[in-house]
Amino acid sequence: MPVILIANPKGGVGKSTLSTNVAGALAWRGHQVMLGDADKQQSSRRWLSLRPPQLPAIQGWDFDGELTVKPPKGVSHVVIDTPAGLGGKRLKALYKLADKILIPMQPSLFDIQATFDFVQHLQDLLGELAHKKQPPDIALLGMRAKDGTLSLEQLQQFVPELKLPFLGFLRDTQNYVQLAARGLTLWDVAPSRVERDLQQWQPVLTWLEHRDA
């Protein structure tokens, strides 16, 4: 049962948007998906409450502040939305669960620095826990990207320094906002409405379904 952690301690980078759309994509591919919400704001949980019942089902999973957590049985994939400020024991507990960690980041100086620091923390955990578990696959994804901006250019220059797979950029569009307000994802509407966005998701979907040896 793959556990996919969506994490970045920087707030406002699009973790809930990414988490809900990852869950939706997996559900439409026929997987039995559970969406866990480790964030006190419970954005993903509220989104689930809006999801129309006729769409592919996504189960909810509430952590209730527990540090020692295990995914419930009966599902094939788990997606975990995490809070801003994630670190310490909470990060370590979630890291132990994760098969994949997807790090969303926006093209800004503050996001770049926060992501750099977070990756260093993950590398520390990798060394500390290497004898206890197989290391998770880790990848980066740019969020709310605007073509032709200086901030996007700076992010493109920075990404190679992290030495992690980079899955591309998701553009800055109201599609995500409008769909989230109705409990929907890109895969819940006619492809012609979100064709450009679906194209940007192809590297993400390939990475989600692949497991490094």
Short mmCIF file of C-alpha atoms in Angstrom, two decimals:
data_model
loop_
_atom_site.label_atom_id
_atom_site.label_comp_id
_atom_site.label_asym_id
_atom_site.label_seq_id
_atom_site.Cartn_x
_atom_site.Cartn_y
_atom_site.Cartn_z
CA MET A 1 0.00 0.00 0.00
CA PRO A 2 1.89 3.12 -1.18
CA VAL A 3 1.76 6.06 1.22
CA ILE A 4 2.28 9.40 -0.52
CA LEU A 5 3.25 12.33 1.70
CA ILE A 6 2.64 15.86 0.39
CA ALA A 7 4.94 18.01 2.48
CA ASN A 8 6.69 21.35 2.77
CA PRO A 9 6.89 23.28 6.06
CA LYS A 10 6.30 26.53 4.18
CA GLY A 11 2.66 27.55 4.35
CA GLY A 12 0.62 28.48 1.30
CA VAL A 13 2.55 26.44 -1.25
CA GLY A 14 -0.44 24.43 -2.44
CA LYS A 15 -0.18 21.25 -0.36
CA SER A 16 -3.94 20.74 -0.04
CA THR A 17 -4.53 21.49 -3.73
CA LEU A 18 -1.87 18.97 -4.63
CA SER A 19 -3.09 16.36 -2.11
CA THR A 20 -6.69 16.43 -3.28
CA ASN A 21 -5.76 16.23 -6.95
CA VAL A 22 -3.31 13.38 -6.36
CA ALA A 23 -6.07 11.52 -4.52
CA GLY A 24 -8.53 12.25 -7.31
CA ALA A 25 -6.14 11.08 -10.02
CA LEU A 26 -5.49 7.80 -8.22
CA ALA A 27 -9.20 7.23 -7.60
CA TRP A 28 -9.98 7.69 -11.28
CA ARG A 29 -7.29 5.12 -12.08
CA GLY A 30 -9.28 2.56 -10.13
CA HIS A 31 -7.34 2.61 -6.86
CA GLN A 32 -8.95 2.47 -3.41
CA VAL A 33 -7.72 5.79 -2.06
CA MET A 34 -7.62 7.25 1.43
CA LEU A 35 -6.86 10.95 1.97
CA GLY A 36 -5.30 11.67 5.36
CA ASP A 37 -5.33 15.19 6.78
CA ALA A 38 -2.56 15.91 9.29
CA ASP A 39 -3.19 19.66 9.13
CA LYS A 40 -5.18 21.34 11.92
CA GLN A 41 -6.86 23.53 9.30
CA GLN A 42 -8.47 20.35 7.89
CA SER A 43 -8.63 21.74 4.34
CA SER A 44 -8.59 18.30 2.75
CA ARG A 45 -11.25 17.02 5.14
CA ARG A 46 -13.55 19.93 4.25
CA TRP A 47 -12.89 19.27 0.57
CA LEU A 48 -13.94 15.64 1.02
CA SER A 49 -17.20 16.75 2.61
CA LEU A 50 -18.02 18.63 -0.62
CA ARG A 51 -17.18 15.77 -2.98
CA PRO A 52 -20.21 14.53 -4.96
CA PRO A 53 -21.05 10.92 -4.06
CA GLN A 54 -21.35 9.77 -7.69
CA LEU A 55 -17.61 10.34 -8.31
CA PRO A 56 -14.89 7.75 -7.61
CA ALA A 57 -14.78 7.38 -3.85
CA ILE A 58 -12.00 8.79 -1.68
CA GLN A 59 -12.05 7.82 1.98
CA GLY A 60 -11.02 10.23 4.72
CA TRP A 61 -8.54 9.57 7.51
CA ASP A 62 -8.18 11.89 10.52
CA PHE A 63 -5.01 11.79 12.58
CA ASP A 64 -6.35 13.47 15.74
CA GLY A 65 -2.88 14.69 16.67
CA GLU A 66 -1.31 11.25 16.99
CA LEU A 67 2.44 10.92 16.54
CA THR A 68 2.39 7.15 16.11
CA VAL A 69 0.14 6.49 13.16
CA LYS A 70 -0.54 3.63 10.81
CA PRO A 71 -2.77 3.78 7.75
CA PRO A 72 -6.06 1.92 8.16
CA LYS A 73 -6.42 -1.29 6.19
CA GLY A 74 -8.69 -1.80 3.24
CA VAL A 75 -7.24 0.72 0.79
CA SER A 76 -4.60 0.50 -1.92
CA HIS A 77 -3.16 4.04 -1.76
CA VAL A 78 -2.88 6.66 0.99
CA VAL A 79 -2.28 10.37 0.35
CA ILE A 80 -1.38 12.53 3.37
CA ASP A 81 -1.82 16.31 3.43
CA THR A 82 0.55 17.89 5.97
CA PRO A 83 0.60 21.19 7.86
CA ALA A 84 2.84 24.20 7.61
CA GLY A 85 5.71 24.09 10.09
CA LEU A 86 6.05 20.32 9.83
CA GLY A 87 9.15 19.14 11.66
CA GLY A 88 10.50 17.33 14.69
CA LYS A 89 8.74 14.20 15.92
CA ARG A 90 5.73 14.72 13.64
CA LEU A 91 7.89 14.83 10.54
CA LYS A 92 9.83 11.78 11.68
CA ALA A 93 6.64 9.79 12.28
CA LEU A 94 5.23 10.68 8.88
CA TYR A 95 8.57 10.04 7.17
CA LYS A 96 8.52 6.50 8.57
CA LEU A 97 5.16 5.92 6.89
CA ALA A 98 6.02 7.38 3.52
CA ASP A 99 6.84 5.47 0.37
CA LYS A 100 6.88 8.70 -1.61
CA ILE A 101 7.31 12.34 -0.60
CA LEU A 102 6.18 15.01 -3.04
CA ILE A 103 7.38 18.52 -2.19
CA PRO A 104 5.37 21.39 -3.69
CA MET A 105 7.12 24.74 -3.94
CA GLN A 106 6.28 28.12 -5.36
CA PRO A 107 8.69 30.35 -7.29
CA SER A 108 9.63 32.78 -4.51
CA LEU A 109 12.77 33.42 -2.49
CA PHE A 110 11.06 32.37 0.74
CA ASP A 111 9.81 29.12 -0.75
CA ILE A 112 13.22 28.34 -2.18
CA GLN A 113 14.94 28.74 1.18
CA ALA A 114 12.26 26.82 3.08
CA THR A 115 12.42 23.98 0.58
CA PHE A 116 16.21 23.84 0.75
CA ASP A 117 16.08 23.57 4.56
CA PHE A 118 13.33 20.93 4.40
CA VAL A 119 15.29 18.77 1.98
CA GLN A 120 18.25 18.94 4.36
CA HIS A 121 16.00 17.68 7.19
CA LEU A 122 14.83 14.82 4.99
CA GLN A 123 18.43 13.92 4.20
CA ASP A 124 19.17 13.82 7.93
CA LEU A 125 16.24 11.45 8.46
CA LEU A 126 17.43 9.34 5.56
CA GLY A 127 20.74 8.81 7.31
CA GLU A 128 19.15 8.24 10.71
CA LEU A 129 16.54 5.72 9.57
CA ALA A 130 18.32 4.03 6.66
CA HIS A 131 18.76 0.82 8.68
CA LYS A 132 15.05 0.69 9.57
CA LYS A 133 13.21 1.30 6.31
CA GLN A 134 13.62 1.63 2.58
CA PRO A 135 14.14 5.32 1.78
CA PRO A 136 11.09 6.99 0.25
CA ASP A 137 11.17 8.34 -3.28
CA ILE A 138 11.33 12.14 -3.08
CA ALA A 139 10.47 14.60 -5.84
CA LEU A 140 9.81 18.32 -6.30
CA LEU A 141 6.93 20.04 -8.08
CA GLY A 142 6.61 23.74 -8.91
CA MET A 143 3.23 25.27 -8.09
CA ARG A 144 1.37 28.36 -9.36
CA ALA A 145 4.00 29.04 -11.99
CA LYS A 146 3.70 32.08 -14.27
CA ASP A 147 5.68 31.98 -17.50
CA GLY A 148 8.16 34.76 -18.11
CA THR A 149 8.54 35.88 -14.48
CA LEU A 150 11.86 36.46 -12.72
CA SER A 151 10.79 34.31 -9.78
CA LEU A 152 10.16 31.35 -12.08
CA GLU A 153 13.59 31.81 -13.64
CA GLN A 154 15.19 31.87 -10.18
CA LEU A 155 13.42 28.66 -9.21
CA GLN A 156 14.56 26.93 -12.39
CA GLN A 157 18.15 27.88 -11.56
CA PHE A 158 17.80 26.66 -7.97
CA VAL A 159 16.20 23.26 -8.53
CA PRO A 160 19.38 21.44 -9.73
CA GLU A 161 21.08 22.27 -6.41
CA LEU A 162 18.65 19.99 -4.57
CA LYS A 163 19.66 16.95 -6.64
CA LEU A 164 16.14 15.53 -6.59
CA PRO A 165 13.78 14.62 -9.42
CA PHE A 166 11.86 17.68 -10.59
CA LEU A 167 8.45 16.90 -12.07
CA GLY A 168 7.83 20.27 -13.70
CA PHE A 169 5.42 23.10 -12.99
CA LEU A 170 1.68 23.42 -12.49
CA ARG A 171 0.51 26.75 -13.83
CA ASP A 172 -1.24 29.48 -11.87
CA THR A 173 -4.88 29.02 -12.84
CA GLN A 174 -8.31 29.48 -11.29
CA ASN A 175 -9.22 25.96 -12.38
CA TYR A 176 -7.88 24.51 -9.14
CA VAL A 177 -9.68 27.10 -6.99
CA GLN A 178 -13.03 26.69 -8.72
CA LEU A 179 -12.89 22.90 -8.69
CA ALA A 180 -11.83 22.70 -5.04
CA ALA A 181 -14.84 24.79 -4.00
CA ARG A 182 -17.07 21.99 -5.35
CA GLY A 183 -15.07 19.04 -4.00
CA LEU A 184 -13.71 18.28 -7.47
CA THR A 185 -10.37 17.60 -9.14
CA LEU A 186 -9.10 18.01 -12.69
CA TRP A 187 -10.21 14.44 -13.43
CA ASP A 188 -13.82 15.05 -12.42
CA VAL A 189 -14.64 17.39 -15.32
CA ALA A 190 -14.50 17.19 -19.11
CA PRO A 191 -10.84 16.92 -20.22
CA SER A 192 -11.37 19.68 -22.78
CA ARG A 193 -11.93 22.16 -19.92
CA VAL A 194 -8.57 21.45 -18.29
CA GLU A 195 -6.50 20.04 -21.16
CA ARG A 196 -3.40 22.14 -20.49
CA ASP A 197 -3.43 21.28 -16.79
CA LEU A 198 -3.80 17.55 -17.45
CA GLN A 199 -0.75 17.69 -19.71
CA GLN A 200 1.29 19.26 -16.90
CA TRP A 201 0.26 16.40 -14.61
CA GLN A 202 1.61 13.60 -16.79
CA PRO A 203 5.12 13.52 -15.20
CA VAL A 204 3.50 13.54 -11.75
CA LEU A 205 1.27 10.57 -12.57
CA THR A 206 4.19 8.63 -14.02
CA TRP A 207 6.21 9.24 -10.85
CA LEU A 208 3.31 8.27 -8.59
CA GLU A 209 2.89 4.90 -10.28
CA HIS A 210 6.61 4.11 -10.42
CA ARG A 211 8.61 2.72 -7.53
CA ASP A 212 12.41 2.92 -7.49
CA ALA A 213 14.20 -0.33 -6.82
#
